[in-house]
Coordinates of N, CA and C in Angstrom, one line a residue:
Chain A
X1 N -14.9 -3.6 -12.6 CA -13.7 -3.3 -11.9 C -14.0 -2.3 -10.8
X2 N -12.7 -2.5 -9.7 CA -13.4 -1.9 -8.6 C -12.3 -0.3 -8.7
X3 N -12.9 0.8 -8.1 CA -11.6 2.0 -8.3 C -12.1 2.8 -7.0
X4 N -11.1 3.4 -6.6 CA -11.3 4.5 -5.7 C -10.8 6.1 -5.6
X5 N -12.0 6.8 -5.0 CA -11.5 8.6 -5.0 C -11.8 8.8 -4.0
X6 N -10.1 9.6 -4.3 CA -9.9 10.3 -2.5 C -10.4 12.2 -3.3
X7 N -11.2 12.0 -2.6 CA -11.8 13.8 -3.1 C -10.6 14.9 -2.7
X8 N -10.2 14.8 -2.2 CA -9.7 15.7 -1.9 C -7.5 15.2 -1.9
X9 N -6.8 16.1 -2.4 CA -5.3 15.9 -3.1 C -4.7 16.7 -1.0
X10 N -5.0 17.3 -0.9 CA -4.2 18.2 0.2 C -5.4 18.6 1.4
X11 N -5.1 18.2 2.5 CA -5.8 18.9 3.8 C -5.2 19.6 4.7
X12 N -4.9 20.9 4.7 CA -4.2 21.5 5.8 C -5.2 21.5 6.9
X13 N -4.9 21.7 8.1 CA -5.4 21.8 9.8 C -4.7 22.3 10.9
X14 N -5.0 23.0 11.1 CA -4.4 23.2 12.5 C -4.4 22.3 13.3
X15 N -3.4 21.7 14.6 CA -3.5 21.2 15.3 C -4.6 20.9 16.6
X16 N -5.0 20.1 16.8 CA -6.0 19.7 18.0 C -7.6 20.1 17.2
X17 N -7.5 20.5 15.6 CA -8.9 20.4 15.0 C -9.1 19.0 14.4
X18 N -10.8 18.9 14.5 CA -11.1 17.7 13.8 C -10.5 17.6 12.1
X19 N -10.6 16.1 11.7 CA -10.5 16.4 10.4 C -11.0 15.3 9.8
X20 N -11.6 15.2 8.5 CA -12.0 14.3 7.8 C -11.6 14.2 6.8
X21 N -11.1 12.9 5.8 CA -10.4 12.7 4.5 C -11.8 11.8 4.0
X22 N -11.7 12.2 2.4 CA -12.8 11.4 2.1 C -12.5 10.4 0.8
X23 N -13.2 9.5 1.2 CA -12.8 8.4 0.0 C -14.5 7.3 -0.3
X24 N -14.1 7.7 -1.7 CA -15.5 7.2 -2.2 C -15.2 5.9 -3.1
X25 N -16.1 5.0 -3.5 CA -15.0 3.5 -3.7 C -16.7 3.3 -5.0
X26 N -16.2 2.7 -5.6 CA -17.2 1.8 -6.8 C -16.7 0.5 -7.3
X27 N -18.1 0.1 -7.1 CA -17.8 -1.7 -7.1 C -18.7 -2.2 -7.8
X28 N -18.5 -3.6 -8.6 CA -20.3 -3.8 -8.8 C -20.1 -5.4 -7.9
X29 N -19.0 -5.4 -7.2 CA -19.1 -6.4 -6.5 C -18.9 -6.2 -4.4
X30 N -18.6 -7.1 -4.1 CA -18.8 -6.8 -2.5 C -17.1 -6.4 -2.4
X31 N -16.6 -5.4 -1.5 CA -15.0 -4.8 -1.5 C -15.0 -5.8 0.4
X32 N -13.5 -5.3 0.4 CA -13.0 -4.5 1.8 C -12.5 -3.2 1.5
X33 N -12.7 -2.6 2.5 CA -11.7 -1.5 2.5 C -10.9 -1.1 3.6
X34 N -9.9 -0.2 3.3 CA -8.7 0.2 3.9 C -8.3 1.4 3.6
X35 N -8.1 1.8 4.7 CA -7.2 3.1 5.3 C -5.4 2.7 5.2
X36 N -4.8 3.4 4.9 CA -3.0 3.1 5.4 C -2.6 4.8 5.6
X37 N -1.4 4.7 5.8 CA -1.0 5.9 6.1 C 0.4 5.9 5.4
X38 N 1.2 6.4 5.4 CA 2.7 6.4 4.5 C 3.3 8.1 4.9
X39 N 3.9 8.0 6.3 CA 5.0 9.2 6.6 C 6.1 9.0 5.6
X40 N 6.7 10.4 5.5 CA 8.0 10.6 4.5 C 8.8 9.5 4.7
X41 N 9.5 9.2 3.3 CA 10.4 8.2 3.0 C 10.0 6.6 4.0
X42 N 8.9 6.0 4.2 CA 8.6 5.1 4.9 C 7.5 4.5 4.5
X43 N 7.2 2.8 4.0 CA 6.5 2.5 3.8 C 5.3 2.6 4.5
X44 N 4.2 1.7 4.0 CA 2.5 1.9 4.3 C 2.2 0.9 5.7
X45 N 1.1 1.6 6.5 CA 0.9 1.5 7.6 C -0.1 0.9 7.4
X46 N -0.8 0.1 8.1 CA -2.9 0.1 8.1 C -2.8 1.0 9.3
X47 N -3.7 1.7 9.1 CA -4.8 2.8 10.2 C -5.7 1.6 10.6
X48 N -6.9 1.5 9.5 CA -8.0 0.8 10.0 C -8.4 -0.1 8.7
X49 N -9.6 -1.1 9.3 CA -9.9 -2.0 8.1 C -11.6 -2.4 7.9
X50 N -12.5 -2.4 6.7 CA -13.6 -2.8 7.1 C -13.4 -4.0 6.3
X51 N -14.3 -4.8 6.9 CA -14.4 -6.3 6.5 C -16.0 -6.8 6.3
X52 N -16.5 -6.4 7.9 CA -18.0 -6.7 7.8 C -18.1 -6.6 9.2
X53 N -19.4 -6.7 9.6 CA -20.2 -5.9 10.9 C -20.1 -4.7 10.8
X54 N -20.1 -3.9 12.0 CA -20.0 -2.7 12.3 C -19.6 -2.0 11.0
X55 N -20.6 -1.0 11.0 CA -20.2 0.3 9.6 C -18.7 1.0 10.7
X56 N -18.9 1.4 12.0 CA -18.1 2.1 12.3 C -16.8 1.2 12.4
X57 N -15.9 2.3 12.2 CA -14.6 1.0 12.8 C -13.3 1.9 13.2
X58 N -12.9 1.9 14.0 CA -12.2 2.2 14.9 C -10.3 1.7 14.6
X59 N -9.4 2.6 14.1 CA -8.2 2.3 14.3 C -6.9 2.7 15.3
X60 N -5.4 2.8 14.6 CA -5.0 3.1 15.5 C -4.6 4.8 15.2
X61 N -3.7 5.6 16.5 CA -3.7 6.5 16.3 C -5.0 7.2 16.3
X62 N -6.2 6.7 16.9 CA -7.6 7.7 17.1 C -8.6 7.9 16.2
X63 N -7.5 7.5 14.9 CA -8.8 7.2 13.8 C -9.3 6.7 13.5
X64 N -10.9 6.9 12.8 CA -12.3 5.9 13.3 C -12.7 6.4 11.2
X65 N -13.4 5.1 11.0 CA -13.8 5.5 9.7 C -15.3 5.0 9.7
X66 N -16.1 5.8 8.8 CA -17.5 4.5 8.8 C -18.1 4.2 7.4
X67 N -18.2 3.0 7.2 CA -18.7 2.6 6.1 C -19.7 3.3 5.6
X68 N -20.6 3.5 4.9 CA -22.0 3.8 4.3 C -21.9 3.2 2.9
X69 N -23.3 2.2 2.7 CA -22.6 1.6 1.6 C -23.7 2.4 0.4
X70 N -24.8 2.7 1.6 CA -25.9 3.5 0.1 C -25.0 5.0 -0.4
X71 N -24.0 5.0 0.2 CA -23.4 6.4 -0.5 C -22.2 5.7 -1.2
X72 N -21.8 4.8 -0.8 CA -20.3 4.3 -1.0 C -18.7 5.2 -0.7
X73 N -19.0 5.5 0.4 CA -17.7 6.0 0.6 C -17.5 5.4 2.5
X74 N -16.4 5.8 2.7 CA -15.3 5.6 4.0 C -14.5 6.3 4.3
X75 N -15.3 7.2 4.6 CA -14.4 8.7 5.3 C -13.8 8.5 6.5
X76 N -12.6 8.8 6.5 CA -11.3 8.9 7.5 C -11.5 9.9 8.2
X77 N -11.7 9.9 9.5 CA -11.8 11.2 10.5 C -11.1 11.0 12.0
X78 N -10.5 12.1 12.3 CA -9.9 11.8 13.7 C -10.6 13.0 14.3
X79 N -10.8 13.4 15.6 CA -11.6 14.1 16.0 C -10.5 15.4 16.6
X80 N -9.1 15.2 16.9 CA -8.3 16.0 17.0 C -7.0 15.4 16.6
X81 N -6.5 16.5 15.9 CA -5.3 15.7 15.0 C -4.2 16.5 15.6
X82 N -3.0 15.7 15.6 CA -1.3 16.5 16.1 C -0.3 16.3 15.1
X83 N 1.0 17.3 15.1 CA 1.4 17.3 14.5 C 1.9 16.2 13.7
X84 N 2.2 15.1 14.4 CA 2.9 13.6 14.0 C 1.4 13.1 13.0
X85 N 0.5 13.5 13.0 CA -0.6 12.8 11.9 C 0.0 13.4 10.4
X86 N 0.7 14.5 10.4 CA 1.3 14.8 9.2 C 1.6 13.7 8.2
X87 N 0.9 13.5 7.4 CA 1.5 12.1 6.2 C 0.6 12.0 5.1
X88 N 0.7 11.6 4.6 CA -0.2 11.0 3.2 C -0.7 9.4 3.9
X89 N -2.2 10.0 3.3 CA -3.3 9.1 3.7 C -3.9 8.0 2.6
X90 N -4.1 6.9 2.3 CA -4.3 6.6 1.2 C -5.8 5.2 1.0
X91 N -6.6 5.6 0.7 CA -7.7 5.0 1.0 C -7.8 4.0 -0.2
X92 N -8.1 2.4 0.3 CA -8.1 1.2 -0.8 C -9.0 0.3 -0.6
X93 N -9.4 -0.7 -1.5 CA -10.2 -1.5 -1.5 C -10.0 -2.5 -2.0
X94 N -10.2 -4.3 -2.1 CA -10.1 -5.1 -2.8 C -11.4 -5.9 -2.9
X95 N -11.4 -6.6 -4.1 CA -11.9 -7.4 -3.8 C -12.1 -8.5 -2.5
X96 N -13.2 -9.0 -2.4 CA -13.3 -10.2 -1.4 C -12.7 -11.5 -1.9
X97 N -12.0 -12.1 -2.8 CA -11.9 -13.0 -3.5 C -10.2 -12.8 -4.2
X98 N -9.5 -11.6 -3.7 CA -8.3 -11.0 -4.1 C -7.9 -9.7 -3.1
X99 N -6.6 -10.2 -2.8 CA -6.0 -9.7 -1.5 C -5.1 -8.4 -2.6
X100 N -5.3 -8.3 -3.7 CA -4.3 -6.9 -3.8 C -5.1 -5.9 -3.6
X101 N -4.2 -4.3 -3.4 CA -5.3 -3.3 -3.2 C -5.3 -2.6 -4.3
X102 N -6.3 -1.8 -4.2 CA -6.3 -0.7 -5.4 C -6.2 0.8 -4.9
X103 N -5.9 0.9 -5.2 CA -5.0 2.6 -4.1 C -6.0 4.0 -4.8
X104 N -6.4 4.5 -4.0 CA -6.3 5.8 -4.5 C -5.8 6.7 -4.4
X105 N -5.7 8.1 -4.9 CA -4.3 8.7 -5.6 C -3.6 9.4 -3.9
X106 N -4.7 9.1 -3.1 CA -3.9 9.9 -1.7 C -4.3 11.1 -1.7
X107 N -4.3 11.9 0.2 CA -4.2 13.1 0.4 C -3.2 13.0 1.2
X108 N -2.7 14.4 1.1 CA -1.9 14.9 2.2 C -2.5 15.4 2.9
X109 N -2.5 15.1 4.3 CA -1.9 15.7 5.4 C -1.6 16.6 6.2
X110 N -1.4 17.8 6.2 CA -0.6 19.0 6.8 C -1.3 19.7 8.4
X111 N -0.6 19.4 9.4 CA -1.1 19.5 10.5 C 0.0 20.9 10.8
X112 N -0.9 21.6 10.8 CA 0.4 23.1 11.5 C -0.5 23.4 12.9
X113 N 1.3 24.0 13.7 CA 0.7 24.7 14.9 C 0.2 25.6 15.3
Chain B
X1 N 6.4 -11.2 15.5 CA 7.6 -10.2 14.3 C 6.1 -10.0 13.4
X2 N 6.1 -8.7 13.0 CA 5.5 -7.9 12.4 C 5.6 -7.3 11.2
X3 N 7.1 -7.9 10.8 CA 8.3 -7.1 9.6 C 8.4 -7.7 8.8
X4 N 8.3 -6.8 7.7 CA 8.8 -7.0 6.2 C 10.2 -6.2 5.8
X5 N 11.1 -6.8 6.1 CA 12.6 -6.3 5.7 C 12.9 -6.1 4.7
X6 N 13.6 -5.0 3.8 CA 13.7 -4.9 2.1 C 15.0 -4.5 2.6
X7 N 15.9 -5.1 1.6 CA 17.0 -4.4 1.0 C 17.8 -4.3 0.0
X8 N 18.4 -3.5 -0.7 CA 19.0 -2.0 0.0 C 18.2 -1.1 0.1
X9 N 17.6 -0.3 1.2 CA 17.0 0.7 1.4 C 17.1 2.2 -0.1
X10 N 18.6 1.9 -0.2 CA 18.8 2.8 -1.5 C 19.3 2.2 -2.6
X11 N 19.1 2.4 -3.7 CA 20.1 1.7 -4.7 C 19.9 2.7 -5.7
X12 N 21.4 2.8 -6.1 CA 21.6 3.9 -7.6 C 22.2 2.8 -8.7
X13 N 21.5 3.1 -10.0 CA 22.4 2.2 -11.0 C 22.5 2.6 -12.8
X14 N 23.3 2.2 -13.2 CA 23.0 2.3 -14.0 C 22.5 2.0 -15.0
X15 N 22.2 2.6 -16.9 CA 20.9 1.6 -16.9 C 21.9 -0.2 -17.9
X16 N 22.6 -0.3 -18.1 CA 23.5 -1.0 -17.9 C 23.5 -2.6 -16.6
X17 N 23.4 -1.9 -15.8 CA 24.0 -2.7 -14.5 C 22.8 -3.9 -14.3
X18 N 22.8 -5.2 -13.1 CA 21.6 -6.0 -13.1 C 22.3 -5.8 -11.7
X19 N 20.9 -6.0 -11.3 CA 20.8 -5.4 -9.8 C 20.0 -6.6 -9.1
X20 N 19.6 -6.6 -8.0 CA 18.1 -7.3 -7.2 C 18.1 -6.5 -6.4
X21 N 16.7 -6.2 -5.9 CA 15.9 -6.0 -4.2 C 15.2 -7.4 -3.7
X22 N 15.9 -7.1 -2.7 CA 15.5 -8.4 -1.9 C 14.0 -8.0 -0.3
X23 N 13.3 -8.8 -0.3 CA 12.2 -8.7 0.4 C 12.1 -9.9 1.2
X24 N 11.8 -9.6 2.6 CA 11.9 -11.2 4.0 C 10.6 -11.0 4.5
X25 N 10.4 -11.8 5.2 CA 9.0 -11.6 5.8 C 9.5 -13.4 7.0
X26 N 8.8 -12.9 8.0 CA 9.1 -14.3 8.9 C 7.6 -14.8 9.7
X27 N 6.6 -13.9 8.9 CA 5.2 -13.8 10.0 C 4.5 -15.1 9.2
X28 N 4.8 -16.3 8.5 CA 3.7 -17.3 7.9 C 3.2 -16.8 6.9
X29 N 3.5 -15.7 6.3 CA 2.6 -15.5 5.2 C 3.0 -16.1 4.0
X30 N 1.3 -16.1 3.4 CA 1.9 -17.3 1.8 C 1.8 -16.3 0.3
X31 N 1.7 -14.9 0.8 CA 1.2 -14.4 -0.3 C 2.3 -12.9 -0.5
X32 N 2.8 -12.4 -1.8 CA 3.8 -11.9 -1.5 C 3.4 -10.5 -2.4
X33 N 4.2 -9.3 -2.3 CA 3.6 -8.5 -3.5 C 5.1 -7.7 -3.6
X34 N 5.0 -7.2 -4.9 CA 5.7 -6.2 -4.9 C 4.8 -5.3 -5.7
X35 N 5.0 -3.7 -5.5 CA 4.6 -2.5 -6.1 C 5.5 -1.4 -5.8
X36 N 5.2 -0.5 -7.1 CA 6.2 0.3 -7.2 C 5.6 1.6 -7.1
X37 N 5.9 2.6 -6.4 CA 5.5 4.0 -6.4 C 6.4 5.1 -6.9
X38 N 5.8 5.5 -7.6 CA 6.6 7.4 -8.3 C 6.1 7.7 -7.1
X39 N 7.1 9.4 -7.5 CA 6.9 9.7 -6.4 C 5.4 10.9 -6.1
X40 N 4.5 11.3 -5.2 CA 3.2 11.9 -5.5 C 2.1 11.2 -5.7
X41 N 2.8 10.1 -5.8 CA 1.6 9.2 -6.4 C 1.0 8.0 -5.3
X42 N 0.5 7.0 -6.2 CA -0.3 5.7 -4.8 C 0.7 4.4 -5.6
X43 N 0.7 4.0 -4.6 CA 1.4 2.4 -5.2 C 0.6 1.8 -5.9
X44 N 1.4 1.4 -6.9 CA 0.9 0.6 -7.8 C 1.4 -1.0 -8.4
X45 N 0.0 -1.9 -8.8 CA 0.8 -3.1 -8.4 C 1.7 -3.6 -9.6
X46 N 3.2 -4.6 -8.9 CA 3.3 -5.2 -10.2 C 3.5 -7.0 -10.2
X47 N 3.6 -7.5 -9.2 CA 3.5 -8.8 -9.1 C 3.4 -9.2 -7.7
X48 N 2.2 -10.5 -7.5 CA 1.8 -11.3 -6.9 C 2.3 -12.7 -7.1
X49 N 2.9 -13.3 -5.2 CA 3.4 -14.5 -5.1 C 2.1 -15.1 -4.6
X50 N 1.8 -16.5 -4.8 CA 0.7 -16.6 -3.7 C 1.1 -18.0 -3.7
X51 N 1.4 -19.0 -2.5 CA 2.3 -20.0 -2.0 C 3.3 -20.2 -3.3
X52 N 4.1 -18.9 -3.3 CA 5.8 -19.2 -4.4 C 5.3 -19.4 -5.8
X53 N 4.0 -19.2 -6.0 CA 4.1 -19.3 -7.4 C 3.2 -17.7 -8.5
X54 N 3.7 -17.7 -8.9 CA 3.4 -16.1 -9.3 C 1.6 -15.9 -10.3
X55 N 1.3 -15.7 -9.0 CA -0.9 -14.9 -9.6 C -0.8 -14.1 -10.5
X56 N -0.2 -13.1 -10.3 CA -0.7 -11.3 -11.1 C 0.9 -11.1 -12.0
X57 N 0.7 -10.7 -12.6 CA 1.9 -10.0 -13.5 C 1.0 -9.0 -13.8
X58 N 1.0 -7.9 -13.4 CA 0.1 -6.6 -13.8 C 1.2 -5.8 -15.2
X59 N 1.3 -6.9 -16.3 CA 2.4 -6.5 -17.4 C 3.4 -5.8 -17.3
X60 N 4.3 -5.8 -16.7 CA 5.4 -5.1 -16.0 C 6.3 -5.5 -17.3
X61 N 7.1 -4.0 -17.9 CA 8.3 -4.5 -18.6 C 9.3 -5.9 -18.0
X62 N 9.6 -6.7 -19.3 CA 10.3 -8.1 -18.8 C 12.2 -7.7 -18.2
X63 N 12.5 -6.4 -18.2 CA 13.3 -5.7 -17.5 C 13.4 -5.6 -16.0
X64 N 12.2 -6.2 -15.5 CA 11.9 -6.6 -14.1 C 11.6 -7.9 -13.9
X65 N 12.0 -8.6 -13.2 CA 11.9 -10.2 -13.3 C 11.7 -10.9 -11.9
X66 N 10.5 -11.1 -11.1 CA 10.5 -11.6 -9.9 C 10.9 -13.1 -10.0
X67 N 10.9 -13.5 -8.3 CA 11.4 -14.7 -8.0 C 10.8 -14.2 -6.8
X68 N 10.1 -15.4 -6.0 CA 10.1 -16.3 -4.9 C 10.6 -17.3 -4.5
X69 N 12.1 -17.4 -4.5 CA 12.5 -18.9 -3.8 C 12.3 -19.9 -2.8
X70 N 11.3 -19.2 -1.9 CA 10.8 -20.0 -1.0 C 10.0 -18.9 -0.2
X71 N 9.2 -19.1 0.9 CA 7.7 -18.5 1.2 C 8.1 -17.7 2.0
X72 N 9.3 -17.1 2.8 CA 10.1 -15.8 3.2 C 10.6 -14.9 2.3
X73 N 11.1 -15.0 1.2 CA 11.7 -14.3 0.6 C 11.0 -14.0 -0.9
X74 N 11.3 -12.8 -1.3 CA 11.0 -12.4 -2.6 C 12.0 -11.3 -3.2
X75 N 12.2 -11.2 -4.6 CA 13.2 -10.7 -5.3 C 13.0 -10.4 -6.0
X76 N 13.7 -9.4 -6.7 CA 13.0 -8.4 -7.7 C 14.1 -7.8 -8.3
X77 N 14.3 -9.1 -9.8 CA 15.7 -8.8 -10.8 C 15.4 -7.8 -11.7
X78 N 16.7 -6.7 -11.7 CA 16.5 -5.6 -12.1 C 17.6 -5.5 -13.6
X79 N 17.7 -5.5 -14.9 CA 18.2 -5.2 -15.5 C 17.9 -4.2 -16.8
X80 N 18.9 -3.6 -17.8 CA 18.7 -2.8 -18.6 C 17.6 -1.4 -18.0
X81 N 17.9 -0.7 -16.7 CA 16.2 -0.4 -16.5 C 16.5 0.8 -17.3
X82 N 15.5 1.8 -17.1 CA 15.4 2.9 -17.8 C 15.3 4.4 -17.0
X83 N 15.7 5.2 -17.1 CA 15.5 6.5 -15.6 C 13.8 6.7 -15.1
X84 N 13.2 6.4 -16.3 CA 11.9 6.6 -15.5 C 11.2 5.6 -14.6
X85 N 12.1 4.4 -14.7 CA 11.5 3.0 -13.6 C 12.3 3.9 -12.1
X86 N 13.0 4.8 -12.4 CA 13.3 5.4 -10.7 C 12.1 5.5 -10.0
X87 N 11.7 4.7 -9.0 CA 10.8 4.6 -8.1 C 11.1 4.1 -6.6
X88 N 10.3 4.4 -5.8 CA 9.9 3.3 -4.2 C 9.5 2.4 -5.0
X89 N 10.2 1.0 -4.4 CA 10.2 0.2 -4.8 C 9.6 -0.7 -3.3
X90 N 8.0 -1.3 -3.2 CA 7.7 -1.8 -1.9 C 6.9 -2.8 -2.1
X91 N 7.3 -3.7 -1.1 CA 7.3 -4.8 -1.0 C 6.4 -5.3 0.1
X92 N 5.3 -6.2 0.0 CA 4.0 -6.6 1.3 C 3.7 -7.8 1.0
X93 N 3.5 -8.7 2.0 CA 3.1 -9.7 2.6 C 1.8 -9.6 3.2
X94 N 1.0 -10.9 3.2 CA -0.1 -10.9 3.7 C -0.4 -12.6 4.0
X95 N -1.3 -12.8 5.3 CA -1.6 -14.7 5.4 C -1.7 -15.6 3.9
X96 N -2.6 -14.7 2.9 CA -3.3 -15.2 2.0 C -3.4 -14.6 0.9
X97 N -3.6 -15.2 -0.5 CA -4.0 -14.2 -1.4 C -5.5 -14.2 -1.5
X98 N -6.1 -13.5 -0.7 CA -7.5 -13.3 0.3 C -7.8 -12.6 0.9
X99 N -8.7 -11.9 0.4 CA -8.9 -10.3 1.1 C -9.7 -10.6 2.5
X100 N -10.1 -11.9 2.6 CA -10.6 -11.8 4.0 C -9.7 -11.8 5.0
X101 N -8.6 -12.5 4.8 CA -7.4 -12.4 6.0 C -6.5 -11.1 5.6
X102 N -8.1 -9.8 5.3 CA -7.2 -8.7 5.9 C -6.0 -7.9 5.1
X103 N -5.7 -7.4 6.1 CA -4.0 -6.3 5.3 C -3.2 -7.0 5.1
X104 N -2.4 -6.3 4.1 CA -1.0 -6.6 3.7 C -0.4 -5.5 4.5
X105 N 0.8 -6.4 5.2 CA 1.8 -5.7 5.7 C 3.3 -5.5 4.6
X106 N 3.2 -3.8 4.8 CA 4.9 -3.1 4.0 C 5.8 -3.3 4.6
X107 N 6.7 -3.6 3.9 CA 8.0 -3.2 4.3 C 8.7 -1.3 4.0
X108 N 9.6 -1.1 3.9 CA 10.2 0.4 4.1 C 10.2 1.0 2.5
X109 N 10.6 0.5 1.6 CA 10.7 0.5 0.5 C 12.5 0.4 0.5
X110 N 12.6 0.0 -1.2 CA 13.5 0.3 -1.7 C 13.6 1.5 -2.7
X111 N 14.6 2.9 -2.7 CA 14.8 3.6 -3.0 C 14.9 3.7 -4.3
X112 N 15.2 3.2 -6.0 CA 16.1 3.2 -7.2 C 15.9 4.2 -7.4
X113 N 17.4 5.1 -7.8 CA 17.4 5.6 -9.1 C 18.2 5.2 -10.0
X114 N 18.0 5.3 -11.3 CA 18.5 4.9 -13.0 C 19.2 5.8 -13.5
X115 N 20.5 6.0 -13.3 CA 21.1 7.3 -14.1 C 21.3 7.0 -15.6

């Protein structure tokens, strides 16, 4: 079975600093993975998606994530974050052969001025 | 169109009452989900449509009862519940039940609470 960890529950930041969310994924088979995002009271967004090619990959809102598969993780990073990135982040994976996700427990968020 | 429409955005009930949430989608997709989130937490799944006929039952009390009537819509009959099924209640679509064609697209959620 496949599961994922978001290391870290809460990220505070100041505005216009970089920031990275990390998520580590175990498989004993081949995944996708996925980024979403989920602001207060409003369903889930995709940020970004890996599928295949490029380790790097590029979403929207400026976020870029990159594969590494000898570590297994897909760390979420924007290089300067603003207030509206405020939200819970939630990093997932599925099988290749099954389209549901498997969520990990999420981080928040917190972009202050 | 890009949208997954759910409604009622809120619903209060009692545990008594039979309710539905209703979920649309108009993008082609053949594959349907509902999951439910507490709150703090990550969605979690509880049933898969995939062309109208139901893949996953991730054992969900029989107090929740889906339906796909046709490849737009999905439903989600709600009776006897209990206060702790109060949850986001959200609902996604996607081309396929196939992780190659990518994301599942949400809708907003639906709101319950169970007095």
């Amino acid at each position: 079975a496949q599961s994922v960890t978001q290391l870290d529950s809460q990220v505070p930041v100041f505005e216009e600093a970089p920031v990275e969310l990390r998520c580590n994924y175990s498989s004993s088979v081949s995944v996708y993975l996925f980024w979403y995002v989920q602001y207060p009271n409003q369903g889930l967004q995709l940020l970004l998606k890996y599928l295949s090619g490029s380790t790097l990959v590029k979403g929207i809102n400026g976020f870029e994530a990159e594969f590494n598969k000898s570590q297994t993780s897909f760390h979420l990073r924007k290089p300067s974050v603003h207030i509206s990135d405020t939200a819970e982040y939630f990093c997932a994976v599925t099988r290749r052969s099954q389209g549901n996700l498997i969520f990990g427990k999420g981080t928040k968020l917190s972009v202050k001025p | 169109d890009t949208e997954v429409t759910q409604t009622p955005k809120h619903l209060v009930m009692g545990m008594t009452n039979k309710k539905s949430l209703k979920c649309e989608q108009h993008m082609g997709h053949r594959a349907m989900y509902w999951y439910k989130q507490k709150a703090k937490k990550p969605p979690e799944l509880m049933f898969v449509y995939s062309y109208e006929k139901l893949s996953i039952n991730e054992s969900v009390p029989s107090r929740f009862s889906p339906e796909c009537p046709n490849s737009s819509l999905l439903n989600l009959h709600l009776h006897a519940l209990q206060p702790e099924d109060s949850a986001l209640y959200l609902c996604a679509s996607s081309r396929r039940f196939d992780a190659e064609f990518g994301e599942l697209f949400f809708g907003e959620g639906s709101r319950l609470t169970v007095l």
